[in-house]
Short mmCIF file of C-alpha atoms and ligand atoms in Angstrom, two decimals:
data_model
loop_
_atom_site.label_atom_id
_atom_site.label_comp_id
_atom_site.label_asym_id
_atom_site.label_seq_id
_atom_site.Cartn_x
_atom_site.Cartn_y
_atom_site.Cartn_z
CA MET A 1 14.30 -6.77 7.36
CA ASN A 2 10.85 -6.89 8.80
CA PRO A 3 9.05 -10.38 8.43
CA VAL A 4 6.22 -10.67 5.95
CA VAL A 5 3.58 -13.43 6.31
CA ALA A 6 2.11 -14.03 2.65
CA ILE A 7 -1.41 -15.34 2.42
CA ASP A 8 -2.55 -16.15 -1.04
CA GLY A 9 -5.53 -17.93 -2.38
CA PRO A 10 -8.66 -17.63 -4.63
CA SER A 11 -11.81 -15.42 -3.87
CA ALA A 12 -13.68 -16.48 -0.81
CA SER A 13 -11.03 -19.01 0.35
CA GLY A 14 -11.39 -17.25 3.69
CA LYS A 15 -7.90 -15.50 3.41
CA SER A 16 -9.10 -11.93 4.22
CA THR A 17 -10.63 -12.91 7.73
CA VAL A 18 -7.78 -15.33 8.33
CA ALA A 19 -5.09 -12.68 7.42
CA ARG A 20 -6.70 -10.02 9.51
CA ARG A 21 -6.81 -12.25 12.62
CA VAL A 22 -3.40 -13.53 12.09
CA ALA A 23 -2.16 -10.09 11.89
CA ALA A 24 -4.07 -8.92 15.09
CA ARG A 25 -2.59 -12.02 16.98
CA LEU A 26 0.95 -11.09 15.82
CA GLY A 27 0.58 -7.33 16.08
CA PHE A 28 1.65 -7.04 12.48
CA ALA A 29 0.19 -4.57 10.11
CA TYR A 30 -2.64 -6.16 7.79
CA VAL A 31 -2.39 -5.48 4.10
CA ASP A 32 -5.15 -6.36 1.66
CA THR A 33 -3.78 -6.20 -1.84
CA GLY A 34 -7.00 -7.13 -3.44
CA ALA A 35 -8.30 -3.84 -2.04
CA MET A 36 -5.44 -2.01 -3.94
CA TYR A 37 -6.66 -3.56 -7.33
CA ARG A 38 -10.13 -2.59 -6.31
CA ALA A 39 -9.30 1.02 -5.44
CA VAL A 40 -7.61 1.40 -8.94
CA THR A 41 -10.75 -0.06 -10.53
CA TRP A 42 -12.98 2.30 -8.56
CA ARG A 43 -10.99 5.26 -9.65
CA LEU A 44 -11.08 4.13 -13.31
CA LEU A 45 -14.88 3.66 -13.42
CA HIS A 46 -15.33 6.95 -11.69
CA GLU A 47 -13.16 8.64 -14.33
CA GLY A 48 -15.26 7.00 -17.05
CA ILE A 49 -12.46 4.72 -18.30
CA ASP A 50 -13.54 1.26 -19.72
CA PRO A 51 -11.75 -1.35 -17.58
CA ALA A 52 -11.82 -3.75 -20.64
CA ALA A 53 -9.78 -1.14 -22.49
CA THR A 54 -6.23 -2.36 -21.89
CA GLU A 55 -4.38 0.28 -23.40
CA ALA A 56 -6.35 3.05 -21.57
CA VAL A 57 -6.04 1.21 -18.26
CA ALA A 58 -2.27 0.88 -18.79
CA ASP A 59 -2.02 4.59 -19.62
CA PHE A 60 -4.05 5.40 -16.38
CA ALA A 61 -1.71 3.25 -14.34
CA ARG A 62 1.39 4.88 -15.59
CA ARG A 63 0.04 8.28 -14.50
CA MET A 64 -1.90 7.55 -11.34
CA ASP A 65 -0.97 8.90 -8.07
CA PHE A 66 -1.31 5.57 -5.88
CA ARG A 67 -0.51 5.44 -2.03
CA ALA A 68 -1.00 2.73 0.55
CA ILE A 69 -0.65 4.29 3.97
CA ILE A 70 -0.17 2.10 7.06
CA CYS A 71 -2.10 3.48 9.95
CA GLY A 72 -3.14 1.74 13.20
CA GLY A 73 -2.17 -1.61 11.88
CA ALA A 74 -4.55 -1.45 8.84
CA THR A 75 -3.86 0.29 5.40
CA ARG A 76 -5.48 3.44 3.86
CA LEU A 77 -5.47 3.79 0.21
CA GLU A 78 -5.28 6.73 -2.21
CA CYS A 79 -5.74 6.62 -6.06
CA ASN A 80 -5.71 10.13 -7.41
CA GLY A 81 -7.46 11.13 -4.21
CA PRO A 82 -8.75 9.17 -1.03
CA ILE A 83 -10.75 5.89 -1.69
CA LEU A 84 -13.40 4.97 0.69
CA PRO A 85 -13.27 1.23 1.97
CA GLU A 86 -17.22 0.98 1.37
CA ASP A 87 -16.84 1.70 -2.30
CA LEU A 88 -14.45 -1.29 -2.99
CA ARG A 89 -16.96 -4.10 -2.57
CA SER A 90 -19.67 -2.75 -5.00
CA PRO A 91 -20.86 -5.16 -7.75
CA THR A 92 -19.59 -2.89 -10.45
CA VAL A 93 -16.11 -2.97 -8.98
CA SER A 94 -16.29 -6.56 -8.10
CA SER A 95 -17.31 -7.49 -11.79
CA ALA A 96 -14.53 -5.23 -13.39
CA VAL A 97 -11.46 -5.76 -11.02
CA ALA A 98 -10.16 -9.02 -12.55
CA LEU A 99 -9.81 -7.13 -15.91
CA VAL A 100 -7.94 -4.38 -14.39
CA ALA A 101 -5.62 -6.88 -12.38
CA ARG A 102 -4.35 -8.50 -15.52
CA VAL A 103 -2.87 -5.36 -16.94
CA PRO A 104 0.89 -5.54 -16.40
CA GLU A 105 1.29 -1.72 -15.83
CA VAL A 106 -1.30 -1.79 -13.01
CA ARG A 107 0.57 -4.75 -11.29
CA ALA A 108 3.96 -3.34 -11.83
CA ARG A 109 2.85 -0.12 -9.85
CA LEU A 110 0.98 -1.94 -7.10
CA VAL A 111 3.80 -4.53 -6.60
CA GLU A 112 6.18 -1.63 -6.08
CA GLU A 113 3.81 0.03 -3.56
CA GLN A 114 3.30 -3.32 -1.75
CA ARG A 115 7.17 -3.85 -1.48
CA SER A 116 7.55 -0.24 -0.19
CA LEU A 117 5.62 -1.19 2.97
CA ARG A 118 8.08 -3.71 4.35
CA PRO A 119 10.56 -1.37 5.83
CA LEU A 120 7.71 0.25 7.65
CA ALA A 121 6.45 -2.62 9.71
CA PRO A 122 6.02 -6.40 10.23
CA LEU A 123 3.31 -7.40 7.72
CA VAL A 124 0.57 -9.87 7.03
CA MET A 125 -0.18 -9.44 3.36
CA GLU A 126 -3.01 -11.17 1.56
CA GLY A 127 -3.50 -11.57 -2.17
CA ARG A 128 -2.80 -13.82 -5.25
CA ASP A 129 0.83 -13.38 -5.93
CA ILE A 130 2.42 -12.25 -2.47
CA GLY A 131 4.34 -15.46 -2.07
CA SER A 132 5.16 -16.03 -5.68
CA VAL A 133 6.00 -12.59 -6.90
CA VAL A 134 5.83 -9.72 -4.47
CA PHE A 135 8.03 -11.31 -1.58
CA PRO A 136 9.26 -14.58 -3.04
CA ASP A 137 12.02 -14.55 -0.44
CA THR A 138 9.84 -14.78 2.72
CA GLY A 139 9.77 -17.89 4.50
CA HIS A 140 6.22 -17.50 5.72
CA LYS A 141 4.03 -18.44 2.72
CA PHE A 142 0.41 -19.89 3.05
CA TYR A 143 -1.92 -20.83 0.31
CA LEU A 144 -5.61 -21.00 1.47
CA ASP A 145 -8.24 -22.90 -0.82
CA ALA A 146 -11.64 -24.18 -0.37
CA SER A 147 -13.92 -26.14 -2.65
CA PRO A 148 -15.95 -24.14 -5.39
CA GLU A 149 -19.18 -24.90 -3.63
CA VAL A 150 -17.96 -23.81 -0.35
CA ARG A 151 -16.48 -20.58 -1.70
CA GLU A 152 -19.66 -19.68 -3.64
CA ALA A 153 -21.79 -20.27 -0.41
CA ARG A 154 -19.35 -17.96 1.56
CA ARG A 155 -19.71 -15.22 -0.97
CA HIS A 156 -23.44 -15.37 -0.90
CA LEU A 157 -23.46 -15.24 2.84
CA GLN A 158 -21.39 -12.13 2.61
CA GLY A 159 -24.06 -10.64 0.24
CA GLU A 160 -21.84 -10.63 -2.77
CA GLN A 161 -23.43 -12.11 -5.97
CA ASP A 162 -20.72 -11.66 -8.50
CA ALA A 163 -19.48 -14.66 -10.38
CA ILE A 164 -16.32 -15.68 -8.49
CA GLY A 165 -15.72 -18.51 -10.91
CA ARG A 166 -15.34 -16.06 -13.67
CA ARG A 167 -13.00 -13.71 -11.71
CA ASP A 168 -10.93 -16.70 -10.68
CA ASP A 169 -10.69 -17.95 -14.28
CA ILE A 170 -9.24 -14.64 -15.38
CA ASP A 171 -6.84 -14.42 -12.32
CA ARG A 172 -5.53 -17.97 -13.05
CA SER A 173 -5.08 -17.49 -16.82
CA ARG A 174 -3.52 -14.00 -17.10
CA THR A 175 -0.02 -13.78 -18.40
CA VAL A 176 1.55 -11.75 -15.64
CA ALA A 177 1.53 -13.08 -12.11
CA PRO A 178 -1.36 -15.61 -12.37
CA LEU A 179 -2.77 -17.05 -9.34
CA ARG A 180 -0.84 -20.16 -8.36
CA ILE A 181 0.71 -21.86 -5.43
CA ALA A 182 4.17 -20.72 -4.67
CA GLN A 183 6.48 -23.85 -4.51
CA ASP A 184 7.33 -23.43 -0.76
CA ALA A 185 3.81 -22.43 0.42
CA GLN A 186 1.91 -24.34 3.12
CA VAL A 187 -1.55 -25.20 1.51
CA ILE A 188 -4.50 -25.25 3.90
CA ASP A 189 -7.87 -26.39 2.60
CA SER A 190 -10.41 -24.43 4.70
CA SER A 191 -13.47 -26.47 3.22
CA SER A 192 -14.18 -28.16 6.49
CA LEU A 193 -12.37 -26.02 8.95
CA SER A 194 -13.67 -23.03 10.96
CA ILE A 195 -11.82 -19.65 10.73
CA ASP A 196 -10.49 -20.16 14.20
CA GLU A 197 -9.10 -23.47 13.24
CA VAL A 198 -7.35 -22.06 10.22
CA VAL A 199 -5.97 -19.15 12.20
CA ASP A 200 -4.65 -21.57 14.88
CA ALA A 201 -2.92 -23.59 12.15
CA VAL A 202 -1.21 -20.52 10.70
CA ILE A 203 -0.14 -19.28 14.07
CA ALA A 204 1.10 -22.64 15.08
CA SER A 205 3.25 -22.98 11.99
CA LEU A 206 4.70 -19.55 12.28
CA GLU A 207 5.40 -20.14 16.12
CA LYS A 208 7.24 -23.22 15.14
CA VAL A 209 9.83 -21.10 13.19
CA GLY A 210 10.05 -18.54 16.07
CA LEU A 211 7.71 -15.94 14.60
CA ARG A 212 5.76 -14.41 17.49
CA HIS A 213 3.80 -11.26 18.67
CA SER A 214 5.61 -8.16 17.68
CA PRO A 215 3.67 -4.93 17.68
CA PRO A 216 4.09 -2.50 14.64
CA GLY A 217 7.26 -0.44 15.19
CA GLY A 218 8.53 -2.81 17.87
CA ALA A 219 11.47 -5.27 17.70
CA THR A 220 11.20 -7.97 15.05
CA PRO A 221 12.29 -11.49 15.57
O1 DC B 301 -9.22 -10.53 -2.98
P1 DC B 301 -10.16 -9.67 -3.82
O2 DC B 301 -11.32 -10.39 -4.27
O3 DC B 301 -10.42 -8.28 -3.22
O4 DC B 301 -9.25 -9.43 -5.20
C1 DC B 301 -9.74 -8.51 -6.12
C2 DC B 301 -9.31 -8.79 -7.59
O5 DC B 301 -7.85 -8.45 -7.56
C3 DC B 301 -9.21 -10.33 -7.93
O6 DC B 301 -9.61 -10.30 -9.24
C4 DC B 301 -7.80 -10.89 -7.85
C5 DC B 301 -6.99 -9.47 -7.92
N1 DC B 301 -5.71 -9.55 -7.17
C6 DC B 301 -4.66 -9.84 -7.82
O7 DC B 301 -4.69 -10.07 -9.06
N2 DC B 301 -3.39 -10.00 -7.10
C7 DC B 301 -3.40 -9.58 -5.70
N3 DC B 301 -2.28 -9.62 -4.99
C8 DC B 301 -4.74 -9.24 -5.11
C9 DC B 301 -5.77 -9.42 -5.85
#
C-alpha cells in the first residue's frame, strides 16, 4: 500500500505551503482536500443552490459527478464539469465552504474519493480530518497550528479577507469529522517558525522512520 503523509490543521496554519513542499521533496503527489470542498461549493453556488440549505446540499452531493484526477504530482478536480483552480479562493466560496463541508453526504462522497487516490501514488494529503478519518491507519500524521493572530495576519497577506475564526468554529463544532488532533499526530506550532523550518521538521521526522524520496509511480518504501 502506498504511504500517505497526512497534514491537518486549521485555516492559515501554513499547511498548504508545507504540504506542497513536502510532496515536492518526497516526489509524492500533493492532494489539497480543502480544494475539493471548495469545488463542490463553487458548483453549488453556480447552480443557484443555497449552501445553507442542508437538505438541498445533501441531495446535490448524492447526485454529483465528482472526480479528483492526479496529474503531474498535483490534482485536477471535476464536479459536474471541470473546476478551475482560480475559482476556488473567491470570497463567496470562502465564506460558504464551511457550511457545505459540515453536510455528511458531502463528506462521505469526498472521503470516498480521497481514499480512492491511495492506490494510484504515494500521497501528501492536507485537510482537517486526514489523520483522524480518511487515513487513520497511516503512521505519518502531522497537525500544524499557529496562534489566531499569526493565522489572521497570514490570511491578510495572502489577500483573503474572510473571517477564518468563523470558518474554524464551524469546522470544529460540526457533528461529522470535526477538526481535531488525531491521537498519534505530531503537533507542530508554526507561529514562530519559517515555512522552511516546518518543512525540514516534517521531512526529518519522516526520514527517521525511513520515508524518503519516491517519485509517483516509482517504488515505495
Ligand atoms: O483548507 P481550506 O481553507 O481550503 O478548507 C476549506 C474548507 O473545507 C474549510 O471550511 C474546512 C473544510 N475542510 C474540511 O472540512 N475537511 C477537509 N479535509 C478539508 C477542508
